[in-house]
Every structure is written in structure tokens, then in C-alpha cells.
Amino acid sequence: MSNRVQWSTRTSIYGKTGFTSFKPCASTSQDFTKVLALVSALVYCYFIPLHYHLDDWLVSAPSEASCIENTRALLLLCTRLGIQLLEVMAEESKLDQLVAGARRRRQLDHRQLVEHLLQERRVLRAKLMNQHQLHNQEELAYNQLRKSILEEEEKQLLLKYAPHLMPYFSPELHARLRQLL
């Protein structure tokens, strides 16, 4: 007997290739191989993606929900056939779950960090807007003060030099002088 596993496969009309049986090696019995061939043929009819090697069976699916559904269907089929299965979670699966949990926690932490940074950005933007508004108010007050100072200086100059320049004033300047007095 060879220690090498030899797989037999078949291709469906849809172009999918599946394992049907394998020739026994030193660690498997002929009865177990026949049971695997029988179960794989039935599973193939139910379109459950099942991969097996020696005494390990692996159900695969594109999503977690469909994988659970396929596993339930396989367990139900085996119970109907009278086959007792030992459900074992492989270490790789545990590791995958730990990695997925860590990834979810990291994504949650990242999301919380992004929310915190966005909140800080909003606060800083509000502060900048307040500073900008205060700056605009101060600029407006400065311009009004400057305008009033210029008007006051103009008034003082007109009052000081008005008597000497009165004959040269236009009617508009006479009206302005009357407003100031």
C-alpha cells in the first residue's frame, strides 16, 4: 500500500470539479473510504462544497451564514445516514476568529479615533470662525474710529482756516462748514 493519497475527481455540467473519493493509504480503511465516497456523492447532489482529507472534513462557503447553513445541511445528512461526526474547531479556525475579532476591535478603535478627530476639527473650526468674526468686528470698529478721527481732524482744520479761506469756498464747502458749526 502506498502512503500517498490519490484523489479521484469529477466535473459537473457546470464546470465545477469536486472530489469524489480517494484511494486508501496506510492510515485509512477501505470502509471509511467507501463512507467518504458515499457521503461526498450525496453532498455533491446537495451542492454543499465539502473538502476532505483522511478524516478531516472542511465545509467552505463565500459567507459565514452560508457556511453555517452548509454545515447544518451536512450534519443533518450524516445523521440521516447514521454517521456520527465529531465537530472539532481547528486551531486555524480559532486563530481566524481571534484575528477577525482583533480586526473588528481595530476597526472600531479606528472609527472612534476618526470620530474624535472630526470632533476636534469641528471645535477648532468653530474657534477659528469665532476668531475670524472677532477680527472682522475689530476691523470694522477700527475703520469707524479712523473715519471719526479723520472727520474730527477735518473739522478742526476747517474751523482753524475757515475765516481766511472763506472767499474761496464753493457752495458745497459753505454748506459743510455750516453743518460743522
CSV table of C-alpha atoms in Angstrom, one decimal:
chain,number,residue,atom,x,y,z
A,1,MET,CA,0.0,0.0,0.0
A,2,SER,CA,1.2,3.5,-0.8
A,3,ASN,CA,1.4,6.3,1.7
A,4,ARG,CA,0.4,8.8,-0.9
A,5,VAL,CA,-3.2,9.8,-1.3
A,6,GLN,CA,-4.6,9.6,-4.8
A,7,TRP,CA,-7.7,11.6,-5.5
A,8,SER,CA,-10.5,10.8,-8.0
A,9,THR,CA,-12.4,13.8,-9.2
A,10,ARG,CA,-15.4,14.5,-11.5
A,11,THR,CA,-16.5,17.6,-13.3
A,12,SER,CA,-20.2,18.7,-13.3
A,13,ILE,CA,-22.0,20.0,-16.3
A,14,TYR,CA,-21.5,23.5,-14.8
A,15,GLY,CA,-17.7,23.1,-15.0
A,16,LYS,CA,-17.2,22.6,-11.2
A,17,THR,CA,-14.7,19.9,-10.2
A,18,GLY,CA,-15.3,18.0,-7.0
A,19,PHE,CA,-13.5,15.3,-5.1
A,20,THR,CA,-15.4,12.0,-5.2
A,21,SER,CA,-13.1,9.6,-3.5
A,22,PHE,CA,-9.6,8.8,-2.8
A,23,LYS,CA,-7.7,5.5,-2.8
A,24,PRO,CA,-6.8,4.3,0.7
A,25,CYS,CA,-3.4,4.9,2.2
A,26,ALA,CA,-1.8,3.4,5.3
A,27,SER,CA,-3.8,5.5,7.8
A,28,THR,CA,-7.3,4.9,6.3
A,29,SER,CA,-9.5,1.9,6.0
A,30,GLN,CA,-11.4,0.8,3.0
A,31,ASP,CA,-14.7,1.1,4.8
A,32,PHE,CA,-14.0,4.7,5.8
A,33,THR,CA,-13.1,5.4,2.2
A,34,LYS,CA,-16.4,3.9,1.0
A,35,VAL,CA,-18.3,6.0,3.5
A,36,LEU,CA,-16.5,9.1,2.4
A,37,ALA,CA,-17.2,8.4,-1.3
A,38,LEU,CA,-20.9,7.8,-0.4
A,39,VAL,CA,-21.2,11.0,1.7
A,40,SER,CA,-19.3,13.1,-0.9
A,41,ALA,CA,-21.6,11.8,-3.7
A,42,LEU,CA,-24.7,12.8,-1.6
A,43,VAL,CA,-23.2,16.1,-0.6
A,44,TYR,CA,-22.3,16.8,-4.2
A,45,CYS,CA,-26.0,16.3,-5.1
A,46,TYR,CA,-27.0,18.9,-2.4
A,47,PHE,CA,-24.3,21.4,-3.8
A,48,ILE,CA,-22.5,21.6,-0.5
A,49,PRO,CA,-18.8,22.5,-1.0
A,50,LEU,CA,-17.1,19.8,1.0
A,51,HIS,CA,-13.4,19.1,1.0
A,52,TYR,CA,-11.9,16.2,3.0
A,53,HIS,CA,-8.6,14.8,3.6
A,54,LEU,CA,-8.3,11.5,5.5
A,55,ASP,CA,-10.7,12.0,8.5
A,56,ASP,CA,-10.9,15.8,8.3
A,57,TRP,CA,-13.9,17.5,6.6
A,58,LEU,CA,-13.9,21.1,5.6
A,59,VAL,CA,-17.1,22.9,4.6
A,60,SER,CA,-16.4,26.1,2.7
A,61,ALA,CA,-18.7,28.9,1.6
A,62,PRO,CA,-18.4,32.5,0.4
A,63,SER,CA,-20.0,33.9,3.6
A,64,GLU,CA,-20.2,32.9,7.2
A,65,ALA,CA,-24.0,32.5,7.1
A,66,SER,CA,-23.9,30.2,4.1
A,67,CYS,CA,-21.1,28.2,5.7
A,68,ILE,CA,-23.2,27.6,8.8
A,69,GLU,CA,-26.1,26.7,6.6
A,70,ASN,CA,-24.0,24.2,4.6
A,71,THR,CA,-22.6,22.7,7.8
A,72,ARG,CA,-26.1,22.2,9.2
A,73,ALA,CA,-27.1,20.5,6.0
A,74,LEU,CA,-24.1,18.2,6.1
A,75,LEU,CA,-24.7,17.3,9.7
A,76,LEU,CA,-28.3,16.6,9.0
A,77,LEU,CA,-27.4,14.4,6.0
A,78,CYS,CA,-24.9,12.5,8.1
A,79,THR,CA,-27.4,12.0,10.9
A,80,ARG,CA,-29.9,10.6,8.4
A,81,LEU,CA,-27.2,8.2,7.1
A,82,GLY,CA,-26.4,7.1,10.7
A,83,ILE,CA,-22.9,8.5,10.6
A,84,GLN,CA,-21.6,10.1,13.9
A,85,LEU,CA,-19.4,13.1,13.4
A,86,LEU,CA,-17.1,14.8,15.9
A,87,GLU,CA,-17.3,18.5,15.5
A,88,VAL,CA,-13.9,19.9,16.1
A,89,MET,CA,-12.9,23.5,15.7
A,90,ALA,CA,-9.4,23.6,14.2
A,91,GLU,CA,-6.8,25.7,15.7
A,92,GLU,CA,-6.6,27.7,12.5
A,93,SER,CA,-10.3,28.4,12.8
A,94,LYS,CA,-9.8,29.7,16.4
A,95,LEU,CA,-6.9,31.8,15.2
A,96,ASP,CA,-9.0,33.1,12.3
A,97,GLN,CA,-11.7,34.0,14.8
A,98,LEU,CA,-9.2,35.8,17.1
A,99,VAL,CA,-7.8,37.7,14.1
A,100,ALA,CA,-11.3,38.6,12.9
A,101,GLY,CA,-12.1,39.8,16.5
A,102,ALA,CA,-8.9,41.8,16.6
A,103,ARG,CA,-9.7,43.3,13.2
A,104,ARG,CA,-13.2,44.3,14.3
A,105,ARG,CA,-11.8,45.9,17.5
A,106,ARG,CA,-9.2,47.7,15.5
A,107,GLN,CA,-11.8,49.0,13.0
A,108,LEU,CA,-14.0,50.1,16.0
A,109,ASP,CA,-11.0,51.8,17.6
A,110,HIS,CA,-10.1,53.4,14.2
A,111,ARG,CA,-13.7,54.6,13.8
A,112,GLN,CA,-13.7,56.0,17.3
A,113,LEU,CA,-10.4,57.8,16.6
A,114,VAL,CA,-11.8,59.2,13.4
A,115,GLU,CA,-14.9,60.5,15.2
A,116,HIS,CA,-12.7,62.0,17.9
A,117,LEU,CA,-10.5,63.7,15.4
A,118,LEU,CA,-13.5,65.0,13.5
A,119,GLN,CA,-15.0,66.4,16.7
A,120,GLU,CA,-11.7,68.1,17.5
A,121,ARG,CA,-11.7,69.5,13.9
A,122,ARG,CA,-15.2,70.9,14.4
A,123,VAL,CA,-14.2,72.5,17.7
A,124,LEU,CA,-11.1,74.1,16.1
A,125,ARG,CA,-13.1,75.2,13.1
A,126,ALA,CA,-15.7,76.9,15.5
A,127,LYS,CA,-12.8,78.6,17.3
A,128,LEU,CA,-11.3,79.8,14.1
A,129,MET,CA,-14.7,81.1,12.9
A,130,ASN,CA,-15.2,83.0,16.2
A,131,GLN,CA,-11.7,84.4,15.9
A,132,HIS,CA,-12.4,85.5,12.3
A,133,GLN,CA,-15.7,87.0,13.4
A,134,LEU,CA,-14.0,88.9,16.2
A,135,HIS,CA,-11.3,90.1,13.8
A,136,ASN,CA,-13.9,91.4,11.4
A,137,GLN,CA,-15.7,93.2,14.3
A,138,GLU,CA,-12.4,94.7,15.4
A,139,GLU,CA,-11.6,95.8,11.9
A,140,LEU,CA,-15.0,97.4,11.5
A,141,ALA,CA,-14.6,99.2,14.8
A,142,TYR,CA,-11.1,100.4,13.8
A,143,ASN,CA,-12.3,101.7,10.5
A,144,GLN,CA,-15.2,103.5,12.2
A,145,LEU,CA,-12.8,105.0,14.7
A,146,ARG,CA,-10.4,106.0,12.0
A,147,LYS,CA,-13.2,107.6,10.0
A,148,SER,CA,-14.4,109.6,13.0
A,149,ILE,CA,-10.8,110.7,13.7
A,150,LEU,CA,-10.4,111.9,10.1
A,151,GLU,CA,-13.7,113.7,10.3
A,152,GLU,CA,-12.7,115.4,13.5
A,153,GLU,CA,-9.3,116.4,12.1
A,154,GLU,CA,-11.1,117.8,9.0
A,155,LYS,CA,-13.5,119.7,11.2
A,156,GLN,CA,-10.6,121.2,13.3
A,157,LEU,CA,-8.7,122.2,10.1
A,158,LEU,CA,-11.8,123.8,8.6
A,159,LEU,CA,-12.6,125.7,11.8
A,160,LYS,CA,-9.0,126.8,12.1
A,161,TYR,CA,-8.5,128.0,8.5
A,162,ALA,CA,-12.1,128.8,7.5
A,163,PRO,CA,-12.1,132.5,8.2
A,164,HIS,CA,-9.0,133.1,5.9
A,165,LEU,CA,-10.3,130.8,3.1
A,166,MET,CA,-14.0,131.8,3.2
A,167,PRO,CA,-14.0,133.7,-0.1
A,168,TYR,CA,-12.5,130.7,-1.9
A,169,PHE,CA,-15.1,128.1,-0.7
A,170,SER,CA,-17.5,126.6,-3.1
A,171,PRO,CA,-21.2,126.4,-2.1
A,172,GLU,CA,-20.8,122.8,-1.1
A,173,LEU,CA,-17.9,123.7,1.3
A,174,HIS,CA,-20.0,126.5,2.8
A,175,ALA,CA,-22.8,124.0,3.5
A,176,ARG,CA,-20.3,121.6,5.1
A,177,LEU,CA,-18.9,124.4,7.2
A,178,ARG,CA,-22.4,125.3,8.4
A,179,GLN,CA,-23.0,121.6,9.4
A,180,LEU,CA,-19.8,121.5,11.4
A,181,LEU,CA,-20.6,124.8,13.3
